[in-house]
Each structure stands twice: as C-alpha cells, then as structure tokens.
mmCIF file of C-alpha atoms in Angstrom:
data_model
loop_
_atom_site.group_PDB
_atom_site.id
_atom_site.type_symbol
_atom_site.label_atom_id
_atom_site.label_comp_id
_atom_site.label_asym_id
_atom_site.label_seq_id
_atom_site.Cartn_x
_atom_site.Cartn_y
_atom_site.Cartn_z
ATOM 1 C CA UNK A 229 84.910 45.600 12.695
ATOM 2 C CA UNK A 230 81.376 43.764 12.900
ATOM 3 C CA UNK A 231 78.884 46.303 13.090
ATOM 4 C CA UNK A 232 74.959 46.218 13.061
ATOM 5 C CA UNK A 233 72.693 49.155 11.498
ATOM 6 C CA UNK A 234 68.962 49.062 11.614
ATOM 7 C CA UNK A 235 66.481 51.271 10.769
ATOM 8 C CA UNK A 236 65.872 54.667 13.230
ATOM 9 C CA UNK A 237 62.224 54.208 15.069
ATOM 10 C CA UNK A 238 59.819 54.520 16.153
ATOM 11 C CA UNK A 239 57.827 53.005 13.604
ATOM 12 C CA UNK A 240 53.932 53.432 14.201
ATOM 13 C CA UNK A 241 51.288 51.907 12.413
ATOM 14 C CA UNK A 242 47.985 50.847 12.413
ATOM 15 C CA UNK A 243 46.496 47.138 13.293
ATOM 16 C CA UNK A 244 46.976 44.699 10.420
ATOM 17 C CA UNK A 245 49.427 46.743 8.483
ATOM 18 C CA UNK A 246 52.264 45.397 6.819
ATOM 19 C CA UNK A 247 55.462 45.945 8.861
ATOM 20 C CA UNK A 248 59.719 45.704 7.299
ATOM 21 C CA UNK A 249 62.171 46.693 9.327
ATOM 22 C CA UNK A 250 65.216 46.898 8.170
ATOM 23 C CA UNK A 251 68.433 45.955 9.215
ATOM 24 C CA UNK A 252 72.136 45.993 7.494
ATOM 25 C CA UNK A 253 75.468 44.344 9.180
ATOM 26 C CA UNK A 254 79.248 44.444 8.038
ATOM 27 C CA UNK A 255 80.651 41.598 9.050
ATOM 28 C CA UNK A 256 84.065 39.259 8.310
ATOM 29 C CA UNK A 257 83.534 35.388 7.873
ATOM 30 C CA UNK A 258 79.903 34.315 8.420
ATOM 31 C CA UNK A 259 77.638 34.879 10.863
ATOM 32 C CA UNK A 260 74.691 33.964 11.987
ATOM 33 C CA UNK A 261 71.526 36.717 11.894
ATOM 34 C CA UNK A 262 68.927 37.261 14.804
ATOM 35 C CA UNK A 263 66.318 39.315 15.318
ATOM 36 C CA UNK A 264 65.018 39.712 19.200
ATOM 37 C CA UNK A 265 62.281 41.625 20.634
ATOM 38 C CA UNK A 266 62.140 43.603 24.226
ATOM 39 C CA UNK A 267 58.530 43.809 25.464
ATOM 40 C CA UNK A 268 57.817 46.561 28.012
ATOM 41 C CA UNK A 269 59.577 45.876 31.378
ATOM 42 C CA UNK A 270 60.720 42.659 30.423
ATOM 43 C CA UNK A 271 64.450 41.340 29.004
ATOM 44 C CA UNK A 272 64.973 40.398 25.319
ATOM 45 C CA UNK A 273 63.586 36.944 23.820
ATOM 46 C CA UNK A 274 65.095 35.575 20.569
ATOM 47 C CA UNK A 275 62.196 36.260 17.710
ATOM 48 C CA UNK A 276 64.079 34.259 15.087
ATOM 49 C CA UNK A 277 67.612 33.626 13.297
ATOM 50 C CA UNK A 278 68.939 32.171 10.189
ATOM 51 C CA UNK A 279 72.155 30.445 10.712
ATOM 52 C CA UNK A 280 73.485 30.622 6.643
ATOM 53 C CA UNK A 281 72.689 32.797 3.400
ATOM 54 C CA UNK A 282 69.484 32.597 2.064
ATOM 55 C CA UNK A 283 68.148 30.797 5.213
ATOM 56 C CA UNK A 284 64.530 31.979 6.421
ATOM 57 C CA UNK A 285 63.868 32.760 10.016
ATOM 58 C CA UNK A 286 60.436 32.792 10.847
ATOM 59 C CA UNK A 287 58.163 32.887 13.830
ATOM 60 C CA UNK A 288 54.959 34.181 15.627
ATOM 61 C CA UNK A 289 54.206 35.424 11.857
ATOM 62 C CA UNK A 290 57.240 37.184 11.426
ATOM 63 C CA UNK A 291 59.918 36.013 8.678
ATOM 64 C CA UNK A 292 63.750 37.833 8.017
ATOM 65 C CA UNK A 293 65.438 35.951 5.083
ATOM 66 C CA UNK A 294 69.835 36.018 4.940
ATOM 67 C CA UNK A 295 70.622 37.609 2.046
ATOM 68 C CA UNK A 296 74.439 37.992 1.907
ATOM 69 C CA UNK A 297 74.838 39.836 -1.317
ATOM 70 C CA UNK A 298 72.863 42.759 0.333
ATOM 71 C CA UNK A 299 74.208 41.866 4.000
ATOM 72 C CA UNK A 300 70.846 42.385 5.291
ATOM 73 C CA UNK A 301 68.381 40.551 7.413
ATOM 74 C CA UNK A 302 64.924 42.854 6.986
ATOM 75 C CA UNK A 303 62.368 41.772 9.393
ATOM 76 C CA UNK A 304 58.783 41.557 7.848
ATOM 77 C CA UNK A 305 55.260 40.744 9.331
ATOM 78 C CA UNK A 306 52.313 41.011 6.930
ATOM 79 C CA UNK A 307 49.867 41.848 9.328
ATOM 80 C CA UNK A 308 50.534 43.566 12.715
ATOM 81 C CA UNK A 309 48.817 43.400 15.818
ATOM 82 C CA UNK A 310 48.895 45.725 18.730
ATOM 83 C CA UNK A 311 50.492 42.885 21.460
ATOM 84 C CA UNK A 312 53.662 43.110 18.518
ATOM 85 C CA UNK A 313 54.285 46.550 19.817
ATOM 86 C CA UNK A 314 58.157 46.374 21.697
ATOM 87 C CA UNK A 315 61.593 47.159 20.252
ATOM 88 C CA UNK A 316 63.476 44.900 17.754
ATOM 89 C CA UNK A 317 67.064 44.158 17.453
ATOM 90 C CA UNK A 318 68.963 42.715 14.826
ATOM 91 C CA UNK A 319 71.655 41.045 16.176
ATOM 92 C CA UNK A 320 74.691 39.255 14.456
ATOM 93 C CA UNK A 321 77.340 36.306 15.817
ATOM 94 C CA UNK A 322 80.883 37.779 16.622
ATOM 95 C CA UNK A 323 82.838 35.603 14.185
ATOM 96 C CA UNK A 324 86.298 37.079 15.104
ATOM 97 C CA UNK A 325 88.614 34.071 16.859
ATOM 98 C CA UNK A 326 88.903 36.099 19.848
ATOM 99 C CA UNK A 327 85.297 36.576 20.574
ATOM 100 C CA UNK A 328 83.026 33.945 19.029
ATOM 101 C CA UNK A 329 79.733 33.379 20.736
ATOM 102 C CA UNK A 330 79.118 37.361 21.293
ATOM 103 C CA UNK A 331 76.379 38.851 20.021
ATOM 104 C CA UNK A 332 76.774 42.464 18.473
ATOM 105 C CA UNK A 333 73.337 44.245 18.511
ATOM 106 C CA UNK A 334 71.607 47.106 16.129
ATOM 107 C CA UNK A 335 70.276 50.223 18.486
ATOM 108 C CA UNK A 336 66.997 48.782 18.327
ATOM 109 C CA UNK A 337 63.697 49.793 16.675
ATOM 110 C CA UNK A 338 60.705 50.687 18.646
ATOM 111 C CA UNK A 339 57.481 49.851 16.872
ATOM 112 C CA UNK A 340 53.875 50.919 18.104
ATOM 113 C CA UNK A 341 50.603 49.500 16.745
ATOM 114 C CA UNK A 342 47.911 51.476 17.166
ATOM 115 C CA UNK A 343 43.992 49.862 17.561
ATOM 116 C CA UNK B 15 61.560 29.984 39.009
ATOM 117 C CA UNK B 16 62.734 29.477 35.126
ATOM 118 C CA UNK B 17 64.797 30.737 33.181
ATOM 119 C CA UNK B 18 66.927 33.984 33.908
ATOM 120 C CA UNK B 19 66.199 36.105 36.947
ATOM 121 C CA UNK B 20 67.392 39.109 38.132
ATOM 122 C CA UNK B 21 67.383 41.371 41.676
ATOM 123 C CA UNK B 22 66.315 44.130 42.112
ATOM 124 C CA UNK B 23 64.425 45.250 39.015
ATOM 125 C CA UNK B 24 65.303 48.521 40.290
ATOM 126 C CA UNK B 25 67.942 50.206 42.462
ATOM 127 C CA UNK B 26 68.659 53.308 43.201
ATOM 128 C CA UNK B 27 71.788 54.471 44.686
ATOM 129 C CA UNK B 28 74.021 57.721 45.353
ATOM 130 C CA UNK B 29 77.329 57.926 44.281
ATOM 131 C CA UNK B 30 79.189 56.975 47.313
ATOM 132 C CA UNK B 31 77.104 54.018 48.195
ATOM 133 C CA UNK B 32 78.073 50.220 47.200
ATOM 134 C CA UNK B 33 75.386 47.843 45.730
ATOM 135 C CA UNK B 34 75.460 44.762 43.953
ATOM 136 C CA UNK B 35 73.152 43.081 41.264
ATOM 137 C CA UNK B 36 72.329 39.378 41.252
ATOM 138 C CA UNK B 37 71.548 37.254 38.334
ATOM 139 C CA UNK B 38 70.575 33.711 38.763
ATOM 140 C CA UNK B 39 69.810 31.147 35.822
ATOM 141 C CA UNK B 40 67.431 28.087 36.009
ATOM 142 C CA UNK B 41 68.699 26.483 32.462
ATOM 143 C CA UNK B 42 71.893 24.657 33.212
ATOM 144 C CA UNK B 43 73.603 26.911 31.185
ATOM 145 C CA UNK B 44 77.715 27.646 31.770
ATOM 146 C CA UNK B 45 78.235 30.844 30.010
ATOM 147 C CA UNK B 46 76.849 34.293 31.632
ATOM 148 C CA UNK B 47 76.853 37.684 30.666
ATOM 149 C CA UNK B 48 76.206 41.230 31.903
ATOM 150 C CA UNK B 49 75.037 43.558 29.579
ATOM 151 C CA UNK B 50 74.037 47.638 29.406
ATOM 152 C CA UNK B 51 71.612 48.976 28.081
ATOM 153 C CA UNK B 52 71.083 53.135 27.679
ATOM 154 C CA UNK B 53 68.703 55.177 25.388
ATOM 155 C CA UNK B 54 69.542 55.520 21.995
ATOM 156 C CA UNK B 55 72.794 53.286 22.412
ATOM 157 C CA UNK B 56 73.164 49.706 21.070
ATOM 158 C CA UNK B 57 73.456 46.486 23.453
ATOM 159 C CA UNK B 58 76.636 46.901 25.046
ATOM 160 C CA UNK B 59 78.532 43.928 26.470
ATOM 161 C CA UNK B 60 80.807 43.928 29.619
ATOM 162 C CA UNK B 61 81.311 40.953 30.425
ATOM 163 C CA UNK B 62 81.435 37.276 29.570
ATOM 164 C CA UNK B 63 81.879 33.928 32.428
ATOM 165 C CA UNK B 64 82.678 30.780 30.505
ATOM 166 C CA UNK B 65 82.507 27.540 33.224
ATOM 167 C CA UNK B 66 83.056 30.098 35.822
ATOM 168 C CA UNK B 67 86.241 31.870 34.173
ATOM 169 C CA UNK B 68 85.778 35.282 33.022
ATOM 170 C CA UNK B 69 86.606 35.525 29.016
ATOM 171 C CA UNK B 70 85.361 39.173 28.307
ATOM 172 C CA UNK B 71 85.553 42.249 29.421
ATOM 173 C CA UNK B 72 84.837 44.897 27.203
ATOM 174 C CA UNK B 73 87.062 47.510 28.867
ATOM 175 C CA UNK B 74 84.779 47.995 31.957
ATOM 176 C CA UNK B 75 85.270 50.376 34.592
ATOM 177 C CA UNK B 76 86.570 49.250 37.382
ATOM 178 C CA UNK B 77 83.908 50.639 39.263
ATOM 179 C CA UNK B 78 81.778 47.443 38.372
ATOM 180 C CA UNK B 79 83.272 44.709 39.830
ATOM 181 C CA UNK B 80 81.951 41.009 38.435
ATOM 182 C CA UNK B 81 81.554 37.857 40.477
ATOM 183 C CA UNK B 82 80.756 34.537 39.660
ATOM 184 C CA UNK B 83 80.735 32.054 41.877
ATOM 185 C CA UNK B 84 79.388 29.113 40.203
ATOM 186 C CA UNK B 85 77.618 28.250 36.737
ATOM 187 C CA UNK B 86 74.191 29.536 37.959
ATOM 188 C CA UNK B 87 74.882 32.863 39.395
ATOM 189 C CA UNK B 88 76.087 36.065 38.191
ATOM 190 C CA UNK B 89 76.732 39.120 40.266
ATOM 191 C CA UNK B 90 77.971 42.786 39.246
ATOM 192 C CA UNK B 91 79.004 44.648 42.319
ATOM 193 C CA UNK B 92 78.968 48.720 42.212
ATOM 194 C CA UNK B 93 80.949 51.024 43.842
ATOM 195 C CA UNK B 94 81.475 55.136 43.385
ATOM 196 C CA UNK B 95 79.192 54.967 40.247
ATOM 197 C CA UNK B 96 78.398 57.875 37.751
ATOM 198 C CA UNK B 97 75.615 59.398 36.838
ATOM 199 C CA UNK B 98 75.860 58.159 33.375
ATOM 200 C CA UNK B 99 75.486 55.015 34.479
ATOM 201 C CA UNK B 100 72.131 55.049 34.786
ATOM 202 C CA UNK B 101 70.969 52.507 32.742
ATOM 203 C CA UNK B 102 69.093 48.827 32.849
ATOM 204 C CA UNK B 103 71.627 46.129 33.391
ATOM 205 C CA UNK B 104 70.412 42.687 31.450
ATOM 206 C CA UNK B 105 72.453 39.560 32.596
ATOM 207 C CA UNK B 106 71.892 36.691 30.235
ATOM 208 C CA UNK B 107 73.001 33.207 29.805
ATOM 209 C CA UNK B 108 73.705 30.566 27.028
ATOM 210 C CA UNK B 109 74.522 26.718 26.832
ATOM 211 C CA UNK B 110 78.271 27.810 26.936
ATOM 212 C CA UNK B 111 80.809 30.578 25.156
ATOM 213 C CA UNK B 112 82.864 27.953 22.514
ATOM 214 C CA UNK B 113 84.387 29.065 19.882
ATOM 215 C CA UNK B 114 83.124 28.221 16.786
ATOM 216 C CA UNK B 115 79.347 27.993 17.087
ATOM 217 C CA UNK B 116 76.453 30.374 18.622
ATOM 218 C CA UNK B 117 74.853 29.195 21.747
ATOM 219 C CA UNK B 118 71.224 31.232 21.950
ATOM 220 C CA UNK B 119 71.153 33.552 24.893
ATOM 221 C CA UNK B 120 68.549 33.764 27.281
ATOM 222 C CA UNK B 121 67.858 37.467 28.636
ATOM 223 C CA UNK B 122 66.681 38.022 32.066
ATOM 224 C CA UNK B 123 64.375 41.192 32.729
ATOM 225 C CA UNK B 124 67.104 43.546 34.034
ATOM 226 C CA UNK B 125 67.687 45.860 36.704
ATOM 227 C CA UNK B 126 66.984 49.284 35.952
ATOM 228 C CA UNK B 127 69.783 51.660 38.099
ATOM 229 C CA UNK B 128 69.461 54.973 38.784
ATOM 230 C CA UNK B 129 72.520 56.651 39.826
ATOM 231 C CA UNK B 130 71.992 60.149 41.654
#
C-alpha cells in the first residue's frame, strides 16, 4: 500500500543553519507530495506541495522538489530561524480508486532552533 | 470566526461518561474529516463526510460515533472510551472528497482528550 517514511526527530539546530529533512513514500499511480507543519497548540497548515515529478514546492523560504526516480520529497530551508521550530509532515495523495482525496501522512519530524 | 474551529481544545472524561467534539468550518467547504493524532504514531484518519454522506471510515470503533448534520459542522460523539484513546482529535475540511484530484485540507487546532 501507499506508505510515507520521514526522517526520526527531533532535529535541533542552531539559528541560520541549513535544515533537509527527509522524506521517502511508496506509492502506486501518481500522487501529489505535501509537506505541512504543526506549530505548538495549533492544527496543521499546508507548508507547500508539488502536484507532478520534478515540480518545486516552495514557501516561507522553504523548497521540497518531486523527484520520482528516488520517490522522495526532502524538505530544505537554507537558513533557519527559531519561529520555524514545529513538527513537519510529509504527506502524499491516496491515489487508490477507492480513496482518492485522502491524505496519508509520515510520523512527523519535530525540529527545534535554538537562539 | 475563519477557517476551521474546534470545541473544546481539551476534554477530559472517565470511561463511563459520554462527550462529544464539535468541529465547525467557515470556508464553504463540503468534505470533513476527523482525524487522530498520538505520540510517535502517524496521522491517522477515521473518517471522511462528502456533501454530508459519510465515505470513510477507517475501521473505527464504534465507541466514536460521527455526526454530520450539514456541510459546515462535524461532530464525533464518545462513549465508554479507553485509555488509549487519549490523544488530540484534528477535524479538517477541504473544497470536497472527488475522485480524481486533491482538494487542500484545512486543519483546525484540535481537541486534546484525556481519557482516565
């Protein structure tokens, strides 16, 4: 079946480092990739998505490119700040015929940016 | 109010007792969803409303009982809950549930349960 795997966290690092996470999926047909981000207390909010292979999601400085020969959709930001610091799932579209329009999330990665 | 809300933000409740979980959405969206959400555990969904009907359920126990009663509201009624299903509950919502494309969904802030 459809399956998401993203990197374990928590990922800490200082202000203005370079962040990747990564993020593989198995998947039949061809989805679309998401990445969205859970700020403390709060619900998630779609970060960005790439609808077809070698599209580029990008927003708020962060960028995740389709690559379908790898199957993955890394998330990258080249400079952190500490207001980024939440948990980030990769997400893919449920292709199957019985259950398009569901999203099937990663476990989430929780990243913390230190001052 | 915009966008997805969601009452309480936190219950807690004993096993014996009966609750129930509102969701409301401000987008004029038809398609509404109940999620759950537990440490270390991916996004899991239970259930899916399409224009009212229900299309999903993800092999739910039937301790949680969905409701909804029109395009804009969601409920998920509890009864003789677990322990282990302490979790936050995230209802969200997207422009519909059609086959074929992806509609964006829209998370409320969820309710986080604590069953003693």
């Amino acid at each position: 079946g459809n399956s998401v795997t993203q990197m374990e966290g928590p990922v800490t690092l200082s202000e203005e480092a370079f962040l990747t996470i990564n993020c593989t999926y198995t998947a039949t047909g061809y989805p679309s990739l998401f990445w969205y981000v859970q700020y403390p207390g709060e619900g998630l909010q779609l970060l960005l998505k790439a609808t077809k292979a070698d599209d580029k999601g990008s927003n708020k400085g962060f960028e995740a490119t389709y690559r379908k020969e790898t199957t993955s959709f890394h998330l990258e930001k080249g400079s952190v700040q500490v207001s980024d610091s939440a948990v980030y799932f990769c997400a893919l579209s449920d292709q199957s015929s019985r259950s398009q329009g569901n999203l099937i999330f990663g476990k989430g990665t929780k990243l913390s940016v230190k001052p | 109010e915009t966008g997805v809300t969601q009452t309480p933000r936190h219950l807690v409740m004993g096993m014996t007792n009966k609750k129930s979980l509102k969701c409301e959405q401000h987008l004029g969206h038809n398609a509404m969803y109940w999620y759950k959400q537990s440490a270390k555990k991916p996004l899991e969904l239970m259930f899916v409303y399409n224009f009212k009907e229900q299309t999903e359920n993800n092999s739910v126990p039937s301790r949680f009982s969905p409701e909804c009663p029109n395009s804009s509201h969601l409920f998920l009624h509890l009864h003789t809950l677990q322990p282990e299903d302490s979790a936050l509950y995230l209802c969200a919502s997207s422009q519909d549930f059609s086959g074929g494309s992806y509609n964006e969904q829209f998370f409320g802030p969820g309710t986080r349960l604590t069953v003693l």
